[in-house]
mmCIF file of C-alpha atoms and ligand atoms in Angstrom:
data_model
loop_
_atom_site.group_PDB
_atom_site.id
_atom_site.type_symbol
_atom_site.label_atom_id
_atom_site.label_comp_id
_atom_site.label_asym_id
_atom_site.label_seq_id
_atom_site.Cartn_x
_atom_site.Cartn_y
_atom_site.Cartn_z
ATOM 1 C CA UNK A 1 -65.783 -161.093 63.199
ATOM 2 C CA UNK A 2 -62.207 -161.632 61.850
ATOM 3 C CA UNK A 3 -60.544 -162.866 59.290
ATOM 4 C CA UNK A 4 -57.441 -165.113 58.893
ATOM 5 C CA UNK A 5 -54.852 -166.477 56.262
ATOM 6 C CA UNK A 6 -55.266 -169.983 55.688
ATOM 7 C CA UNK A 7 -53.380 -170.626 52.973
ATOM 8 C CA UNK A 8 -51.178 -169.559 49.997
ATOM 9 C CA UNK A 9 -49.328 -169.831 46.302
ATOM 10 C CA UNK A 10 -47.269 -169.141 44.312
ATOM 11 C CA UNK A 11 -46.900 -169.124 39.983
ATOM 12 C CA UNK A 12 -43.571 -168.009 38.441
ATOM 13 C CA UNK A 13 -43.553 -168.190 34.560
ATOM 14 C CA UNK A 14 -41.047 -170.814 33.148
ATOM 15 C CA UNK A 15 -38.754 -168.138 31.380
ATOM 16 C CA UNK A 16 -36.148 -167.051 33.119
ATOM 17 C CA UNK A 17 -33.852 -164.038 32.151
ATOM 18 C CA UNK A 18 -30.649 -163.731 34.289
ATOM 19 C CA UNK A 19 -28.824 -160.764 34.282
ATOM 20 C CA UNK A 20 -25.737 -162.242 32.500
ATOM 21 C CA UNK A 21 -28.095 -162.537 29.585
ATOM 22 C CA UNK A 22 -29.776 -158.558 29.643
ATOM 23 C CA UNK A 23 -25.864 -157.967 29.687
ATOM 24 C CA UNK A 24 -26.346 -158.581 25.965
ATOM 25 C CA UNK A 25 -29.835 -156.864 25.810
ATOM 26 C CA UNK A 26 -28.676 -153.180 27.150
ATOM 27 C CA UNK A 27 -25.722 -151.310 28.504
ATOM 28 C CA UNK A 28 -25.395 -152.959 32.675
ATOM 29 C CA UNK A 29 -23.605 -155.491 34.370
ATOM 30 C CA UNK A 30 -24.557 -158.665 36.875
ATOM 31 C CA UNK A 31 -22.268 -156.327 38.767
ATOM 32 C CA UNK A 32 -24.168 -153.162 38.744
ATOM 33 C CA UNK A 33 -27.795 -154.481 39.029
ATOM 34 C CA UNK A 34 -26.953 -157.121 41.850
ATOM 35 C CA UNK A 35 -25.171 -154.348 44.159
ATOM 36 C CA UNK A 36 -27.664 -151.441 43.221
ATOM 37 C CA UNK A 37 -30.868 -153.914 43.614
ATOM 38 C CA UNK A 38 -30.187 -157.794 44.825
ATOM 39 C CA UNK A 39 -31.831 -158.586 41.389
ATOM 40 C CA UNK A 40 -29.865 -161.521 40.235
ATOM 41 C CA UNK A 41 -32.747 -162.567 37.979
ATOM 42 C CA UNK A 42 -36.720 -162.556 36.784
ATOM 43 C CA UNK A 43 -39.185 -165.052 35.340
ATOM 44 C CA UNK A 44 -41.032 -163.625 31.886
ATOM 45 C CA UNK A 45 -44.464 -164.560 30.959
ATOM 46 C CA UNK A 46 -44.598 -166.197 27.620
ATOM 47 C CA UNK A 47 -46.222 -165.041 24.132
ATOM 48 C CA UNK A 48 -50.468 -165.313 25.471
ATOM 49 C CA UNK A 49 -49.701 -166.168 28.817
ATOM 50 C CA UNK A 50 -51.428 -163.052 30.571
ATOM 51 C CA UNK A 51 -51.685 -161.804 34.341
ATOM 52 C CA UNK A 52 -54.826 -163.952 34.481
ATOM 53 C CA UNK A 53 -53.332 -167.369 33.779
ATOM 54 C CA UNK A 54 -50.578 -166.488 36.216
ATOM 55 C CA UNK A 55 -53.218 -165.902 38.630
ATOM 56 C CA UNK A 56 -55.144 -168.719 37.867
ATOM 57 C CA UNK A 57 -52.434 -170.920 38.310
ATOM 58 C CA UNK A 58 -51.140 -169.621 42.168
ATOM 59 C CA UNK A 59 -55.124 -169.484 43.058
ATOM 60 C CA UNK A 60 -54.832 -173.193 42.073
ATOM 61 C CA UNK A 61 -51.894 -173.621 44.301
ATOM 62 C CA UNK A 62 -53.539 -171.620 47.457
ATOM 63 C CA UNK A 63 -56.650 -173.711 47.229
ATOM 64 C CA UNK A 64 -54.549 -176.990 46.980
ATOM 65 C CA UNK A 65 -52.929 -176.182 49.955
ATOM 66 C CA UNK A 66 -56.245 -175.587 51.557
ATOM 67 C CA UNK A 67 -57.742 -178.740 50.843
ATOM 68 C CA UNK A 68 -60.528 -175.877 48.931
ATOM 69 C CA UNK A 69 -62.358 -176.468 45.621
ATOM 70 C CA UNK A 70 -63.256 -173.193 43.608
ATOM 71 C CA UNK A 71 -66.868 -173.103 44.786
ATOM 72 C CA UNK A 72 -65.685 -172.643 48.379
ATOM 73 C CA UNK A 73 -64.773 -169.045 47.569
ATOM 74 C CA UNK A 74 -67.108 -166.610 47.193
ATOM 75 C CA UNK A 75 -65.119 -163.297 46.268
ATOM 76 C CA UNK A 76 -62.238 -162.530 44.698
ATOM 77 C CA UNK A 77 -60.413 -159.419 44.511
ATOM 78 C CA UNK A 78 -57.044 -158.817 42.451
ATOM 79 C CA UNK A 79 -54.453 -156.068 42.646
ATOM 80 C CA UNK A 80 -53.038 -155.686 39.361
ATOM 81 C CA UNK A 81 -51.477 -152.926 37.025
ATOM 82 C CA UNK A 82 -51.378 -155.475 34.041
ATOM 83 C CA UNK A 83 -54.688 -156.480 33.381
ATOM 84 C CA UNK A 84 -55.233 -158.480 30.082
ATOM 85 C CA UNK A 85 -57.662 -156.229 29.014
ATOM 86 C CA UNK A 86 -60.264 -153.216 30.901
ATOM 87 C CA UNK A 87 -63.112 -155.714 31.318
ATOM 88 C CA UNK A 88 -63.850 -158.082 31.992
ATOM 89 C CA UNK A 89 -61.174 -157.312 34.810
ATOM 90 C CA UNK A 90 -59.017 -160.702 35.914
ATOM 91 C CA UNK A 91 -61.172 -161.596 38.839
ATOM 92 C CA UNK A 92 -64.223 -162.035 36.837
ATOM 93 C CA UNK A 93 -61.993 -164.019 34.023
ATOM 94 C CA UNK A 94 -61.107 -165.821 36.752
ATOM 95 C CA UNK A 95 -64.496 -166.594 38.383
ATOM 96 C CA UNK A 96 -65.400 -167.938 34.857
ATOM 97 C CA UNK A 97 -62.783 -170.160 34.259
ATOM 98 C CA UNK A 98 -62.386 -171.668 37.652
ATOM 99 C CA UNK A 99 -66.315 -171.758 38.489
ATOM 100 C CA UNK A 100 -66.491 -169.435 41.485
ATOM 101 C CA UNK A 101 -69.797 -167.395 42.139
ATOM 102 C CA UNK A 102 -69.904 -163.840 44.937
ATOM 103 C CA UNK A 103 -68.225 -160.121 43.712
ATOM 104 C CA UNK A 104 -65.018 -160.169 41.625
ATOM 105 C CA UNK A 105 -62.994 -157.280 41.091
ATOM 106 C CA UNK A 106 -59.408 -155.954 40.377
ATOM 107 C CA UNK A 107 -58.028 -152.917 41.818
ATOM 108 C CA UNK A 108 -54.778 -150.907 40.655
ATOM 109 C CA UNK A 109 -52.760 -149.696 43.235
ATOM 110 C CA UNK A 110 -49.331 -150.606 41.447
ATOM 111 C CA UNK A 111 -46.517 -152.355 44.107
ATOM 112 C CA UNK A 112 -49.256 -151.845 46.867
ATOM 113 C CA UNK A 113 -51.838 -153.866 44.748
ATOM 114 C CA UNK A 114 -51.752 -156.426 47.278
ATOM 115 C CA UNK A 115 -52.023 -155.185 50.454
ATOM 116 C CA UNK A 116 -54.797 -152.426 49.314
ATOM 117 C CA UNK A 117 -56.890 -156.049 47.635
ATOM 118 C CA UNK A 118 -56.458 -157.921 51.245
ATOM 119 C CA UNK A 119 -57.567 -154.590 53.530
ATOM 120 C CA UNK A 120 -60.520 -154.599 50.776
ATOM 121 C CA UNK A 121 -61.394 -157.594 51.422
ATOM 122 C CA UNK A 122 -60.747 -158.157 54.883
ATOM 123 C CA UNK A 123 -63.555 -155.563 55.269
ATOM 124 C CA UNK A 124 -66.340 -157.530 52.845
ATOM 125 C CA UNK A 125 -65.626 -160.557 55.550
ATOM 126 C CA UNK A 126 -65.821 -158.419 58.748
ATOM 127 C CA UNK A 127 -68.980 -157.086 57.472
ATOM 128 C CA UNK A 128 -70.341 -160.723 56.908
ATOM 129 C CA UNK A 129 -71.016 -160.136 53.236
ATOM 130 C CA UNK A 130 -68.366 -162.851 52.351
ATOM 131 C CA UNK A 131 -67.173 -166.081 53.887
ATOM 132 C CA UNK A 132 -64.024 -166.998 52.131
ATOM 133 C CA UNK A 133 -61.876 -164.914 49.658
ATOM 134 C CA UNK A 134 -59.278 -165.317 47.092
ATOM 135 C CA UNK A 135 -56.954 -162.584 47.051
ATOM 136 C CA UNK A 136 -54.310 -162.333 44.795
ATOM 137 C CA UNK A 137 -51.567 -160.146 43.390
ATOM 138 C CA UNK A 138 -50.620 -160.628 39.494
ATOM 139 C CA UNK A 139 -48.475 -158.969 37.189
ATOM 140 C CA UNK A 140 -46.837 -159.255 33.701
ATOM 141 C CA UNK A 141 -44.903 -156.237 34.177
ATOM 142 C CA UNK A 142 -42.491 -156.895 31.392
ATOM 143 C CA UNK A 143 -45.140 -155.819 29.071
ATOM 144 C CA UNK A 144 -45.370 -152.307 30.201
ATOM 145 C CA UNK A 145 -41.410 -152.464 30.519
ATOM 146 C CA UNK A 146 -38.974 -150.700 27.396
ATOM 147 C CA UNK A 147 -36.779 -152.940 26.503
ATOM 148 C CA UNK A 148 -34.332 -150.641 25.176
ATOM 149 C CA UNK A 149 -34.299 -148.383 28.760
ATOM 150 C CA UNK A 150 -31.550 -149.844 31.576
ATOM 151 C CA UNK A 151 -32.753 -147.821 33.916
ATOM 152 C CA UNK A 152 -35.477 -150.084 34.458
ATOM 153 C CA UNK A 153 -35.677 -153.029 32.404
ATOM 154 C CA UNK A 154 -33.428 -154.417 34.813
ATOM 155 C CA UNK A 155 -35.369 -154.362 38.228
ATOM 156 C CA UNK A 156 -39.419 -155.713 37.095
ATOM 157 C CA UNK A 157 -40.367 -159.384 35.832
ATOM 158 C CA UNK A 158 -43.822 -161.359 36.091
ATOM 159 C CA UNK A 159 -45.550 -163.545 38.536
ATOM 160 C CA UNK A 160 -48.830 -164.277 41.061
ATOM 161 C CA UNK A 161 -49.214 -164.589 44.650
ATOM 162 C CA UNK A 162 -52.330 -166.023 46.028
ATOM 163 C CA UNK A 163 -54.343 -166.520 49.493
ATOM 164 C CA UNK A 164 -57.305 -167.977 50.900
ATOM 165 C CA UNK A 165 -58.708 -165.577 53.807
ATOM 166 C CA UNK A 166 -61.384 -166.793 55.557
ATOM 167 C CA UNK A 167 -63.721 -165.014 58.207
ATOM 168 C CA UNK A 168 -62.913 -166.456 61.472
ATOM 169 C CA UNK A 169 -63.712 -165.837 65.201
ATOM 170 C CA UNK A 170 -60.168 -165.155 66.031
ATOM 171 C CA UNK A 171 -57.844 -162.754 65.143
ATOM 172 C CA UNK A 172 -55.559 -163.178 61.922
ATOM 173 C CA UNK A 173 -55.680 -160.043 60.174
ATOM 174 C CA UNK A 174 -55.131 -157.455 63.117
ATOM 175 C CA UNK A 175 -53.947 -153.747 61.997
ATOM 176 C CA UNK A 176 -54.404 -152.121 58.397
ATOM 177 C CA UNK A 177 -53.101 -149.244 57.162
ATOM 178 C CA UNK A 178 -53.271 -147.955 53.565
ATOM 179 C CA UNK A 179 -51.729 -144.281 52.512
ATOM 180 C CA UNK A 180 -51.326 -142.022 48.813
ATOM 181 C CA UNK A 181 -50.116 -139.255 48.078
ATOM 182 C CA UNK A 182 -50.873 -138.399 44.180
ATOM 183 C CA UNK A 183 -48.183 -135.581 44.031
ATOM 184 C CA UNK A 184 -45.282 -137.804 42.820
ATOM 185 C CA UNK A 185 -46.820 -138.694 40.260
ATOM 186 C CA UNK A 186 -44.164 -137.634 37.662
ATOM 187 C CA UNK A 187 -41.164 -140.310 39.374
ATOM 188 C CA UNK A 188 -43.087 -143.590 38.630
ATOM 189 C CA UNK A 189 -45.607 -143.840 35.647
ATOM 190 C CA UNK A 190 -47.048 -145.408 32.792
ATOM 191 C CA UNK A 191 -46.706 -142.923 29.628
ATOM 192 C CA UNK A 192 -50.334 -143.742 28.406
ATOM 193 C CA UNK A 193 -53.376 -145.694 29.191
ATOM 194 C CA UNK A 194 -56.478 -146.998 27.552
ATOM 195 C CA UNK A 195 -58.618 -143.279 27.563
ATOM 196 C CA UNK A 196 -55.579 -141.801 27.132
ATOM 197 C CA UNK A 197 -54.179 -143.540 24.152
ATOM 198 C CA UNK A 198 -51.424 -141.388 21.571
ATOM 199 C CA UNK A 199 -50.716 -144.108 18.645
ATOM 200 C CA UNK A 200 -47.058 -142.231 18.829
ATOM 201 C CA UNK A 201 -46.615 -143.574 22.017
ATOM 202 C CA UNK A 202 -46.051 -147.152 23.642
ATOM 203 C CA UNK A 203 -47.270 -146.570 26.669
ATOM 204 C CA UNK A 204 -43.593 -147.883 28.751
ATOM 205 C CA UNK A 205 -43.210 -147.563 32.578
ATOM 206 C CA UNK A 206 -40.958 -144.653 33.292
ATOM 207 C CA UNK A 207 -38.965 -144.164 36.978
ATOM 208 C CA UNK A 208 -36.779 -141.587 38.090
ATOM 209 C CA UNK A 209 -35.243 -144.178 40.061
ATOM 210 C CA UNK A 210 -32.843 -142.719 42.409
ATOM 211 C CA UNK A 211 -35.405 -140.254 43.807
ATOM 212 C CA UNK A 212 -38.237 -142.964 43.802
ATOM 213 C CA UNK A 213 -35.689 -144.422 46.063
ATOM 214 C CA UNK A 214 -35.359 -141.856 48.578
ATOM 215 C CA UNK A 215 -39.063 -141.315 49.072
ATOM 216 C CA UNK A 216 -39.794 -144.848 49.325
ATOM 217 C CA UNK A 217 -37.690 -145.421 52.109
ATOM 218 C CA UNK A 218 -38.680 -142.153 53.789
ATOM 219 C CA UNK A 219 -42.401 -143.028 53.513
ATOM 220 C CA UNK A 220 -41.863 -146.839 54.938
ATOM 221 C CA UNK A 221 -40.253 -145.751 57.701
ATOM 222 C CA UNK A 222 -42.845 -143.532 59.101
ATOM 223 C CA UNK A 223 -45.610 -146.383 58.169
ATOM 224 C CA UNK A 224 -43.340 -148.982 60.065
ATOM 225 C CA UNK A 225 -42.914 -146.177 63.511
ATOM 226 C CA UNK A 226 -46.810 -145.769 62.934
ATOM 227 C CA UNK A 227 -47.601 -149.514 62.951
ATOM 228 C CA UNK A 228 -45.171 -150.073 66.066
ATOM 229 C CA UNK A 229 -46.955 -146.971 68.013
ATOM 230 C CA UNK A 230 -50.646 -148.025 66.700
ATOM 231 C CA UNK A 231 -50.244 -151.765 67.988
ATOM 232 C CA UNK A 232 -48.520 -150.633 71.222
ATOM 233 C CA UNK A 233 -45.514 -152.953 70.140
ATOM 234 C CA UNK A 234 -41.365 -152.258 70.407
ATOM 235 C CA UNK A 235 -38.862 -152.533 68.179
ATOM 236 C CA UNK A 236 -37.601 -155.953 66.987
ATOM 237 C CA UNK A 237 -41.112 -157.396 68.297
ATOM 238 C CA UNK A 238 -42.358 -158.689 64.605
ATOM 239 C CA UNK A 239 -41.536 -162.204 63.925
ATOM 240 C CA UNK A 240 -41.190 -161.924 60.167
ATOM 241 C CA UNK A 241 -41.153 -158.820 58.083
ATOM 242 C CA UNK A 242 -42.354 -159.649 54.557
ATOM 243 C CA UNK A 243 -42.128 -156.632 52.315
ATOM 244 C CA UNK A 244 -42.503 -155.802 48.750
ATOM 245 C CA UNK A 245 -39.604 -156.999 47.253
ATOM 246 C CA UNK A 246 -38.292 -154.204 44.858
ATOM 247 C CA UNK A 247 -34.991 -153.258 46.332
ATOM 248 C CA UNK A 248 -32.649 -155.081 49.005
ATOM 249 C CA UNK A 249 -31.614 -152.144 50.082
ATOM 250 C CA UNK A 250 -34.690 -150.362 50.512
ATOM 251 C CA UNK A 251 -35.931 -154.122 52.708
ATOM 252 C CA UNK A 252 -32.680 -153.266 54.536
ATOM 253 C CA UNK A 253 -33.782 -149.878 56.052
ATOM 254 C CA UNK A 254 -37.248 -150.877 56.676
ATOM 255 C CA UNK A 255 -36.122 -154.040 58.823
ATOM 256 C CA UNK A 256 -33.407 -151.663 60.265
ATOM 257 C CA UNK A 257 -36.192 -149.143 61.237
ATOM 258 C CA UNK A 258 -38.003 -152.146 62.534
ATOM 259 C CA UNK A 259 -34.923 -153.239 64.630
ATOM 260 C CA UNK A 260 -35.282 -156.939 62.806
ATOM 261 C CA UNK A 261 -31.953 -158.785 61.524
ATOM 262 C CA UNK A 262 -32.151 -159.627 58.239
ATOM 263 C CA UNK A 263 -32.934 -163.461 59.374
ATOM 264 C CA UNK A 264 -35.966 -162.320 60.329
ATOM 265 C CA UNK A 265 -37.035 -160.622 56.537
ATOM 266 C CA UNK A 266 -38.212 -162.529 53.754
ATOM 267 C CA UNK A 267 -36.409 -162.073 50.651
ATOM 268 C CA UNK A 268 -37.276 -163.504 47.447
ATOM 269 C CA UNK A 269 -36.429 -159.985 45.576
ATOM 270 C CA UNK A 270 -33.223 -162.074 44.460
ATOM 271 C CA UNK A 271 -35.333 -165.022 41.853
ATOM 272 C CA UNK A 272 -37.973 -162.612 40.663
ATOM 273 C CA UNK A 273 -37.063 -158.425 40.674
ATOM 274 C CA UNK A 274 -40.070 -156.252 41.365
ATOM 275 C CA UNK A 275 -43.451 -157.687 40.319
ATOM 276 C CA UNK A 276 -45.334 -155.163 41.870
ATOM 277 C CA UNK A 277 -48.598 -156.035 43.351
ATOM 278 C CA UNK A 278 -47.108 -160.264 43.676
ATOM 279 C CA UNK A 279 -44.346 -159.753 45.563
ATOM 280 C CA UNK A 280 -45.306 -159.965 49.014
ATOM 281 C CA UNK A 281 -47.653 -162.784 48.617
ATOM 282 C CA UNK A 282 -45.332 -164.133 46.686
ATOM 283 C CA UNK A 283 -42.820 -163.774 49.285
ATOM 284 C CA UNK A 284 -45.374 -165.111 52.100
ATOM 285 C CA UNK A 285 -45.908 -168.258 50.134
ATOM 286 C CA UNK A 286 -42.559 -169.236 49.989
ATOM 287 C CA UNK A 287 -41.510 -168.515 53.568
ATOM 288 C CA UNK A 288 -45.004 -170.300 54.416
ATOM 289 C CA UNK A 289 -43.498 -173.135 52.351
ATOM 290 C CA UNK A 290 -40.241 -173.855 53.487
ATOM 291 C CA UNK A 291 -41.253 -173.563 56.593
ATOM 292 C CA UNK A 292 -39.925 -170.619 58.543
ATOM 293 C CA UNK A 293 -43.074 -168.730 58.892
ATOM 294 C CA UNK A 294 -45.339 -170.882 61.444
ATOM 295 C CA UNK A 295 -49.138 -170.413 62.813
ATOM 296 C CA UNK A 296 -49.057 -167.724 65.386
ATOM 297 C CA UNK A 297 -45.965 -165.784 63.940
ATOM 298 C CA UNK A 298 -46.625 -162.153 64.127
ATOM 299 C CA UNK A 299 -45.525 -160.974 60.548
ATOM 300 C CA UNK A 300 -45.718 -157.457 59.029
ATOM 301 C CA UNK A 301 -46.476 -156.816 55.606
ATOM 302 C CA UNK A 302 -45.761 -153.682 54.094
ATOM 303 C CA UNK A 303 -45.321 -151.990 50.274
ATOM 304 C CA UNK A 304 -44.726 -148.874 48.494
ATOM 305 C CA UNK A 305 -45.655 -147.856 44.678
ATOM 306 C CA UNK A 306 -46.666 -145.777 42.075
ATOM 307 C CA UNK A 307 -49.516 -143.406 42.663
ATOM 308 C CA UNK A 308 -47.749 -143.393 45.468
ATOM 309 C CA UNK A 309 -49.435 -145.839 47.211
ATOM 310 C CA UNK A 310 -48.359 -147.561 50.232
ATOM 311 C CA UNK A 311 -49.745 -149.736 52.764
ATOM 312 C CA UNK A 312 -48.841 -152.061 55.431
ATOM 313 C CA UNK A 313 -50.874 -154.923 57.149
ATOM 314 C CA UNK A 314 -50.225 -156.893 60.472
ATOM 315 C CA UNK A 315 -51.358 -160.408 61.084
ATOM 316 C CA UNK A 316 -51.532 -163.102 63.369
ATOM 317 C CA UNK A 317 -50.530 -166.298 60.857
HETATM 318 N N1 COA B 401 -26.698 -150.667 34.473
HETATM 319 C C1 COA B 401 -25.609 -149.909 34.590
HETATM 320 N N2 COA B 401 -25.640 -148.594 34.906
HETATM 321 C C2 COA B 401 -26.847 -148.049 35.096
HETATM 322 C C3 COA B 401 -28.043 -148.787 34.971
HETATM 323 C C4 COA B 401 -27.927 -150.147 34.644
HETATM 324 N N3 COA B 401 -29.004 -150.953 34.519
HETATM 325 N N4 COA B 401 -29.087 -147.979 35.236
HETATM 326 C C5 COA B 401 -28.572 -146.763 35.508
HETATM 327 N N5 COA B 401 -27.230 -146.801 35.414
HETATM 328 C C6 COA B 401 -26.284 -145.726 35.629
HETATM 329 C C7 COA B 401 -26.895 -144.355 35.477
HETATM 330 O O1 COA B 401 -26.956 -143.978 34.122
HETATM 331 C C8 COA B 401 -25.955 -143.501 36.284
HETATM 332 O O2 COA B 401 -24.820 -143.229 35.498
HETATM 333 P P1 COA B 401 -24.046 -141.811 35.618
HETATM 334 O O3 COA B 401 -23.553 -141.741 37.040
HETATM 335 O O4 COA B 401 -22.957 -141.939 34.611
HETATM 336 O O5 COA B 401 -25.061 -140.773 35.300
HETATM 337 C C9 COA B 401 -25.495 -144.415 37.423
HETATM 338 O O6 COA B 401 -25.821 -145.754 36.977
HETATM 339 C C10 COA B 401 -26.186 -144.148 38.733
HETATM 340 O O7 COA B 401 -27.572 -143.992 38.501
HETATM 341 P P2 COA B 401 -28.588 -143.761 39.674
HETATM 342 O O8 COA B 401 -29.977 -143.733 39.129
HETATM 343 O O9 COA B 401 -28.141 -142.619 40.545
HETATM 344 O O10 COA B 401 -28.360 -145.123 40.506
HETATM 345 P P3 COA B 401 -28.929 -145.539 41.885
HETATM 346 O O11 COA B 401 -27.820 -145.896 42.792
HETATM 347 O O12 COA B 401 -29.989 -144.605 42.388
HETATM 348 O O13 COA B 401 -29.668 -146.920 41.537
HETATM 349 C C11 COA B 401 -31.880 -147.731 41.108
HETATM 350 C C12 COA B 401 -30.719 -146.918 40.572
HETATM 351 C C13 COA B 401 -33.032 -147.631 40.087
HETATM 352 C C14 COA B 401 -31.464 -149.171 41.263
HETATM 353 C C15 COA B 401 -32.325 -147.159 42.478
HETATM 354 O O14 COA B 401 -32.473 -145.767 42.404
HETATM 355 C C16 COA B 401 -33.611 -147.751 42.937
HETATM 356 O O15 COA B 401 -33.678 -148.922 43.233
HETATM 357 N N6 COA B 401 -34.668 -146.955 43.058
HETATM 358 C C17 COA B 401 -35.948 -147.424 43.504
HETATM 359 C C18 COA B 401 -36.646 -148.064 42.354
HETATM 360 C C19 COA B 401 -37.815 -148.837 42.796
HETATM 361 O O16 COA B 401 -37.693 -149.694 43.629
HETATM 362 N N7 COA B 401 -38.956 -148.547 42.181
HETATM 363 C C20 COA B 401 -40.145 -149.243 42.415
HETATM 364 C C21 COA B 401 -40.758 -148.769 43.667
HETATM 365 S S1 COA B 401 -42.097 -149.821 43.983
#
């Protein structure tokens, strides 16, 4: 048994906040965060719109696209660091509001959110235990974000990315591979959580950004060589690269690793900054939707994060 991609969407909050106007929030430029990033601006989820109406709202737009209803799903996983709350997690919030029945669960893997949920549940539909999932990536990362810090107010915003897998007896999903490696912790964090909870302290994302940098690009490049030598394939061979969109630069040395022009990545990293675990099927969606990214493309997806986590899947669209 397989599984396969059959559809996707997308859900951007209606706020937008360009980087002309954080110009009059904290000390940067458009200059600065366009050349250092690509960011030229993010959407921002309004006052009680949480990760799980984001979600619920690209889910609608995957199953739309599918011709689905709701109760043709029967599992849904999320990868999400922004949860509206511990429990009941935003698959099961989900699964209540949309009328889906089967396993729902979220799982944190930060930036790699996605591509950890889809390996996850890839595997509950080889094992015939599901038919048809919803997998999604969500985030309201501007509430974990300190306003006050340039450093890296400037690079995250909020958004979902959802798709319809569906066991299948040909190939779609063909290669997995999903990495940590918990001693980094210190470069990319959240200050507290919910069992460990100081009143003194807000609890903002911190980054020490530059050196994030250097091991993110280090660490993709060995997954990419890996992924190339595990599925016997050469350099420049992928159709479409669609990473997590964080950095142009650090898309720039993966795709150069992967000996793809930059035609051949899709970059969205430009409308939205980093929101983590939605980026890539964010990204998917809208190359799926304008039409560059056809059935039988062979398109890598790949992420880095906190934790760190990374991961990278291949697929037969
Ligand atoms: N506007 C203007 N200047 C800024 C700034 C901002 N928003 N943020 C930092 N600076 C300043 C710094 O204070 C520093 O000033 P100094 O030289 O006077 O000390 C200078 O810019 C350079 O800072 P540095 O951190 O070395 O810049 P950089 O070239 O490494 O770029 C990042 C910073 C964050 C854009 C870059 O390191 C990066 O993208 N890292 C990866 C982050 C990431 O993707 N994380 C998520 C992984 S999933």
């Amino acid at each position: 048994m397989y599984t396969r991609i059959i559809s996707t969407g997308t859900y951007l909050p209606e706020k937008v906040l360009t980087n002309d106007e954080l110009e009059k929030i904290v000390n940067t430029s458009d200059d600065w965060i366009r050349s250092r990033t690509g960011i030229e601006s993010r959407h921002i989820a309004a006052d009680g719109e949480f990760t799980s109406h984001l979600a619920e709202k690209a889910a609608y737009k995957a199953l739309e696209a599918a011709g689905l209803v709701p109760a043709d799903i029967d599992l849904i996983v999320v990868g999400t660091c922004t949860p509206d709350r511990m429990f009941p997690n935003v698959a099961c919030l989900l699964q209540e509001r949309m009328g889906i029945t089967g396993p729902a669960f979220s799982l944190e893997a930060a930036c790699s959110g996605f591509v950890y949920a889809l390996t996850v549940a890839d595997q509950f539909l080889c094992s015939g235990k599901s038919k048809r999932a919803l997998v999604i990536g969500a985030e309201t990362m501007s509430r974990l974000i300190d306003w006050t810090d340039r450093e890296t107010c400037v690079l995250f915003g909020d958004g979902a990315g959802a798709v319809i897998l569906e066991a299948s007896d040909k190939p779609g999903l063909l290669y997995s591979d999903l990495g940590a490696d918990g001693q980094h912790r210190k470069l990319l964090y959240t200050e507290t959580g919910l069992s460990n909870m100081e009143s003194s302290v807000e609890g903002h994302l911190k980054m020490k950004g530059n050196e994030v940098f250097k091991v993110a690009v280090r660490t993709l490049e060995s997954m990419v060589d890996k992924v190339l030598l595990e599925n016997n394939l050469n350099k420049g061979q992928i159709d479409w690269l669609v990473p997590h969109q964080a950095n142009l630069r650090i898309i720039s040395a993966t795709a150069k690793r992967l000996g793809l022009p930059m035609d051949r990545v899709v970059v969205t990293v430009n409308k939205h900054g980093n929101t983590s675990a939605a980026s890539i099927p964010m990204a998917l969606d809208t190359a799926v939707r304008d039409g560059r990214i056809k059935r039988g493309n062979l398109i890598l997806l790949e992420a880095f994060g906190g934790g760190f986590t990374w991961g990278a899947c291949l697929l037969r669209y």
